[in-house]
């Protein structure tokens, strides 16, 4: 596949995710962590315009100078921006205008990519591909949050499956103690937070072959797991009580039966599906209730070749910190990961919302411990 073909394929998929939406769905921002779908479409376009077209195309005419303020996410180097919580307050630019913006930039990019590219431009382009794929996952989970918090529980798509693997086995994999190598190794793309490859010492441990299922988590609920402080970190217990948490996100107890909101609408809970949309606090409490624990990210990466992964982002016990020898790139690109390495937990794997060809065993996702709008799940260690 040529770079032009890959560019167009990735760009098209973002728009395909939005095809089931009504115009009003593009604008909503129910909470700060969820961005309006139209903002994702504009921001990913702004990324290619700002970091490739503006610096590398002679006499490039910016589509709209004011869009830098609207679609800059967190790049201090690039200038001021609309604060994150206000993205849903902007009725303009309209959805149609943003699609016109995408077409304008895509046309300019196709022309640019027809000529030979310097290595530094290719690196930026591949970063742009992966950046848009990250936003494609956010786009889908943000859409689910927008629709799932509508009391009508509208269907996004009946064809989109949220589980594929039956989570019924209770087998564990034994990993012997020893020194293991962690981090990305190779010549293909990786994010800077996956570098540098380094050695870690691990004690022997056993890790579950499968994720915790909805049935398993329901046992925790029925056993009073959300009512017993003994299983929770103090901060997690405060979070439970302050927010009146009694179940995973999207679960609803209706006439004595559990349902959950899915992309296919409100459905009875699939007991064999892996539990999803839980916080680190809940993952920790469940593991504590089971008399087990969560894996560290190093244990996860060492063992991952021995089990199936990719249906849920899996919480780990690891804080999101730099690897030995980590360095930030100069300029705005250096703001991509490093400045977020505080007060967050690492998640490993991928999810059913992760685009194809955008997952690898060394990928380090990261979120604050209370967040659960992503497809997050649990794998146990003993």
XYZ file of C-alpha atoms in Angstrom:
382
model
C 0.000 0.000 0.000
C 1.369 3.427 -0.932
C 1.477 6.311 1.530
C -1.311 8.057 -0.400
C -3.510 4.962 -0.223
C -2.815 4.521 3.483
C -3.545 8.188 4.136
C -6.877 8.071 2.308
C -7.872 4.775 3.910
C -7.266 6.088 7.420
C -9.016 9.373 6.720
C -12.017 7.596 5.252
C -12.395 5.345 8.289
C -12.816 8.351 10.600
C -15.759 9.454 8.497
C -17.168 5.928 8.333
C -17.303 5.867 12.149
C -19.509 8.959 11.978
C -21.872 7.695 9.254
C -24.584 6.462 11.698
C -24.742 9.856 13.429
C -27.360 12.538 13.161
C -26.088 16.117 12.858
C -26.974 16.857 16.487
C -24.809 13.937 17.675
C -21.670 15.623 16.325
C -21.892 18.578 18.720
C -22.576 17.090 22.167
C -19.988 17.039 24.985
C -21.586 15.487 28.104
C -18.362 15.489 30.191
C -14.902 17.024 29.920
C -13.200 13.780 28.876
C -15.528 13.300 25.888
C -15.006 15.521 22.855
C -17.742 16.229 20.282
C -17.317 13.998 17.206
C -16.999 17.028 14.940
C -14.054 18.227 17.035
C -12.207 14.927 16.458
C -12.776 15.279 12.694
C -11.456 18.834 12.761
C -8.532 18.201 15.107
C -7.115 15.270 13.126
C -7.321 17.425 9.991
C -5.630 20.320 11.771
C -2.794 17.966 12.724
C -1.870 17.236 9.082
C -2.296 20.878 8.091
C -0.243 22.227 10.999
C 2.627 19.748 11.116
C 2.993 18.801 7.429
C 1.310 21.176 4.991
C 2.203 24.503 6.638
C 5.914 23.818 7.152
C 6.621 21.737 4.039
C 4.384 23.060 1.213
C 5.581 26.290 -0.349
C 2.885 28.986 -0.394
C 0.349 26.699 1.250
C -2.861 28.611 1.934
C -4.258 27.754 5.381
C -7.956 26.899 5.170
C -8.928 29.136 8.082
C -6.412 30.800 10.401
C -8.909 30.750 13.283
C -9.114 26.941 13.213
C -5.753 26.760 14.995
C -7.467 28.152 18.095
C -10.453 25.807 17.744
C -8.699 22.524 16.945
C -5.400 22.702 18.812
C -5.714 20.149 21.606
C -2.865 20.604 24.085
C 0.149 21.817 22.098
C 1.471 24.823 24.007
C 4.126 25.298 21.310
C 1.457 25.921 18.663
C -0.448 28.605 20.556
C -3.629 29.328 22.497
C -6.712 27.146 22.160
C -10.286 26.604 23.251
C -10.173 24.908 26.650
C -11.180 21.275 26.548
C -14.392 21.691 28.516
C -15.684 24.278 26.028
C -15.414 22.166 22.866
C -19.096 21.289 23.057
C -20.104 24.935 23.387
C -19.103 25.775 19.830
C -21.897 25.505 17.280
C -19.478 26.812 14.634
C -17.687 25.713 12.597
C -20.616 23.596 11.504
C -20.421 19.888 10.717
C -20.601 20.658 6.989
C -17.792 23.212 7.289
C -15.584 20.686 9.049
C -16.166 18.125 6.307
C -15.252 20.824 3.774
C -12.099 21.473 5.797
C -11.237 17.767 5.661
C -11.711 17.716 1.877
C -9.530 20.799 1.425
C -6.670 19.353 3.486
C -7.018 15.890 1.944
C -6.728 17.339 -1.554
C -3.610 19.268 -0.573
C -2.110 16.210 1.144
C -2.669 13.944 -1.867
C -0.863 16.440 -4.087
C 1.963 16.743 -1.571
C 2.363 12.985 -1.200
C 2.734 12.553 -4.955
C 6.250 14.000 -4.725
C 9.289 12.357 -3.069
C 9.342 12.903 0.693
C 12.184 13.561 3.079
C 12.623 11.041 5.888
C 11.594 13.604 8.505
C 8.324 14.198 6.630
C 7.654 10.461 6.380
C 8.112 10.166 10.139
C 5.623 12.987 10.721
C 3.198 11.425 8.268
C 3.306 8.039 10.013
C 2.839 9.808 13.338
C -0.173 11.556 11.799
C -1.604 8.192 10.723
C -1.260 6.800 14.248
C -2.566 10.024 15.761
C -5.743 9.787 13.702
C -6.123 6.112 14.606
C -5.907 7.047 18.279
C -8.683 9.553 17.706
C -10.732 6.950 15.852
C -10.852 4.894 19.027
C -11.687 7.983 21.081
C -14.286 8.944 18.483
C -16.100 5.624 18.849
C -15.986 5.583 22.641
C -17.009 9.246 22.828
C -19.972 8.507 20.556
C -20.929 5.615 22.820
C -20.811 7.909 25.846
C -22.893 10.554 24.087
C -25.572 8.053 23.045
C -25.322 5.918 26.187
C -26.126 8.901 28.405
C -29.244 9.688 26.390
C -32.300 8.273 28.231
C -33.634 6.989 24.893
C -30.564 4.681 24.587
C -30.350 5.105 20.806
C -28.724 2.382 18.705
C -25.429 3.348 17.078
C -25.067 0.181 14.996
C -26.514 -3.297 15.404
C -23.567 -4.715 13.456
C -20.859 -3.478 15.828
C -19.937 -6.300 18.217
C -18.525 -5.561 21.638
C -17.307 -9.055 22.515
C -15.992 -12.029 20.605
C -14.162 -14.345 23.007
C -15.959 -16.511 25.552
C -14.474 -15.679 28.963
C -15.233 -18.932 30.766
C -11.883 -20.623 31.395
C -10.165 -20.114 34.733
C -6.729 -21.342 33.656
C -3.585 -19.469 34.650
C -0.211 -19.275 32.940
C 2.889 -19.681 35.089
C 5.772 -17.315 34.347
C 9.114 -18.119 36.013
C 11.187 -15.495 37.764
C 13.984 -13.980 35.780
C 15.263 -11.033 33.796
C 13.099 -9.998 30.840
C 13.387 -7.341 28.152
C 10.612 -4.752 27.899
C 9.867 -2.075 25.312
C 9.687 -1.708 21.560
C 12.381 -3.222 19.373
C 12.312 -2.901 15.600
C 12.278 -0.454 12.727
C 8.521 0.062 12.333
C 6.546 2.811 14.032
C 6.250 3.047 17.803
C 5.430 5.907 20.138
C 8.243 7.479 22.119
C 6.824 6.169 25.398
C 7.534 2.580 24.249
C 11.271 3.336 24.198
C 13.918 2.433 25.212
C 14.015 -1.324 25.400
C 15.384 -2.319 28.785
C 15.689 -5.198 31.222
C 13.485 -5.810 34.252
C 13.568 -8.465 36.939
C 10.317 -10.282 37.650
C 9.443 -12.662 40.432
C 7.520 -15.770 39.394
C 3.795 -15.174 38.906
C 0.676 -16.719 37.384
C -1.573 -14.723 35.065
C -5.083 -15.544 33.870
C -5.536 -16.679 30.269
C -8.776 -14.723 30.015
C -10.305 -11.476 31.158
C -12.799 -11.254 33.987
C -16.294 -11.814 32.606
C -19.517 -9.955 33.304
C -20.656 -13.028 35.251
C -17.560 -12.879 37.416
C -17.986 -9.191 38.089
C -21.673 -9.664 38.877
C -20.606 -12.005 41.687
C -18.553 -9.135 43.109
C -21.597 -6.852 42.980
C -23.881 -9.438 44.578
C -21.316 -10.079 47.313
C -21.496 -6.401 48.300
C -18.204 -5.443 46.684
C -19.260 -1.826 46.240
C -20.289 -1.612 49.894
C -17.180 -3.002 51.597
C -14.339 -0.518 52.055
C -11.859 -3.337 52.737
C -11.401 -4.027 49.019
C -10.757 -0.443 47.971
C -7.983 2.104 48.048
C -9.025 5.055 50.212
C -9.160 7.258 47.119
C -11.240 4.644 45.311
C -13.627 4.322 48.253
C -14.093 8.102 48.259
C -14.783 7.948 44.513
C -17.409 5.210 44.979
C -19.244 7.125 47.676
C -18.930 10.595 46.177
C -20.246 9.418 42.804
C -22.705 6.764 44.070
C -21.028 4.038 42.012
C -22.752 0.645 42.248
C -21.813 -1.068 38.955
C -19.698 -0.650 35.826
C -20.507 2.230 33.506
C -23.531 1.582 31.262
C -25.010 -1.100 33.585
C -28.668 -0.635 34.522
C -30.732 -2.725 36.953
C -34.248 -2.835 35.492
C -37.007 -4.804 37.257
C -34.428 -6.994 38.963
C -32.463 -7.803 35.769
C -29.162 -6.323 34.617
C -28.880 -4.610 31.261
C -26.057 -2.615 29.752
C -25.885 -0.032 27.029
C -23.949 -1.217 23.991
C -23.369 0.218 20.547
C -26.345 -1.934 19.597
C -28.559 -0.271 22.197
C -29.693 -1.351 25.673
C -29.404 -5.146 25.911
C -29.412 -7.847 28.612
C -25.901 -8.338 29.918
C -23.913 -11.026 28.112
C -22.557 -12.946 31.099
C -19.743 -14.531 29.096
C -18.460 -11.266 27.642
C -15.495 -9.574 29.335
C -16.526 -6.901 31.801
C -15.952 -3.451 30.401
C -15.982 0.254 31.209
C -14.542 -0.028 34.686
C -12.092 2.231 36.467
C -8.735 1.235 37.882
C -10.337 1.605 41.318
C -12.916 -1.065 40.446
C -10.332 -3.334 38.849
C -8.179 -3.140 41.972
C -11.139 -3.752 44.297
C -12.294 -6.773 42.292
C -8.807 -8.279 42.332
C -8.580 -7.656 46.075
C -11.949 -9.345 46.610
C -10.679 -12.381 44.677
C -7.523 -12.502 46.794
C -5.410 -11.669 43.752
C -3.967 -8.564 42.105
C -3.529 -6.808 38.775
C -0.390 -7.411 36.696
C 2.340 -4.852 36.359
C 2.797 -3.663 32.800
C 6.088 -5.590 32.675
C 4.399 -8.824 33.751
C 1.681 -8.219 31.168
C 4.137 -7.649 28.313
C 6.215 -10.686 29.296
C 3.194 -13.002 29.415
C 1.099 -11.553 26.559
C 2.509 -13.890 23.929
C 0.824 -16.734 25.825
C -2.774 -15.467 25.859
C -5.272 -13.707 23.612
C -5.504 -9.967 24.112
C -7.148 -7.069 22.321
C -10.803 -7.032 23.421
C -10.344 -4.685 26.373
C -7.687 -2.282 27.542
C -6.328 -3.991 30.636
C -5.552 -2.009 33.775
C -2.143 -2.652 35.271
C -0.583 -1.787 38.628
C 2.061 0.309 36.892
C 2.268 4.066 37.119
C 2.755 5.791 33.772
C 6.437 6.705 33.929
C 9.260 7.111 31.409
C 11.442 4.150 30.492
C 15.213 4.418 31.043
C 16.698 6.711 28.410
C 13.356 8.232 27.410
C 13.733 11.545 25.591
C 11.241 13.996 24.145
C 11.447 15.212 20.567
C 12.022 18.941 20.106
C 9.098 21.278 19.510
C 5.385 20.488 19.594
C 5.823 16.792 18.755
C 7.720 16.424 22.024
C 4.481 17.276 23.854
C 2.825 14.101 22.584
C 3.408 11.787 25.558
C 6.070 12.875 28.010
C 4.198 15.678 29.740
C 1.405 13.295 30.759
C 3.666 10.998 32.784
C 2.160 11.821 36.176
C -0.814 10.557 38.212
C -1.906 8.017 35.601
C -2.024 4.232 35.338
C -0.806 2.203 32.376
C -3.243 0.036 30.411
C -2.029 -2.652 28.043
C -3.438 -4.465 25.032
C -6.133 -2.940 22.834
C -9.923 -2.965 22.585
C -12.694 -3.712 20.135
C -12.622 0.016 19.327
C -8.927 -0.010 18.389
C -8.436 0.325 14.604
C -6.775 -2.497 12.708
C -2.982 -2.337 12.597
C -2.884 -0.015 15.588
C -2.031 -2.426 18.376
C 1.175 -4.096 19.488
C 2.439 -5.844 22.567
C 4.547 -2.854 23.682
C 1.784 -0.209 23.291
C 1.335 1.831 26.494
C -2.071 3.411 26.971
C -2.638 5.569 30.042
C -5.549 7.096 31.930
C -6.360 8.574 35.310
C -7.603 5.836 37.670
C -11.213 7.049 37.871
C -11.874 7.045 34.106
C -13.922 4.279 32.524
C -15.494 5.491 29.277
C -12.960 3.437 27.327
C -13.308 -0.327 26.846
C -11.346 -1.168 29.988
C -11.226 -4.590 31.621
C -9.450 -6.841 34.140
C -6.890 -9.635 33.936
C -5.896 -11.204 37.259
C -2.527 -12.281 38.621
C -1.700 -14.511 41.594
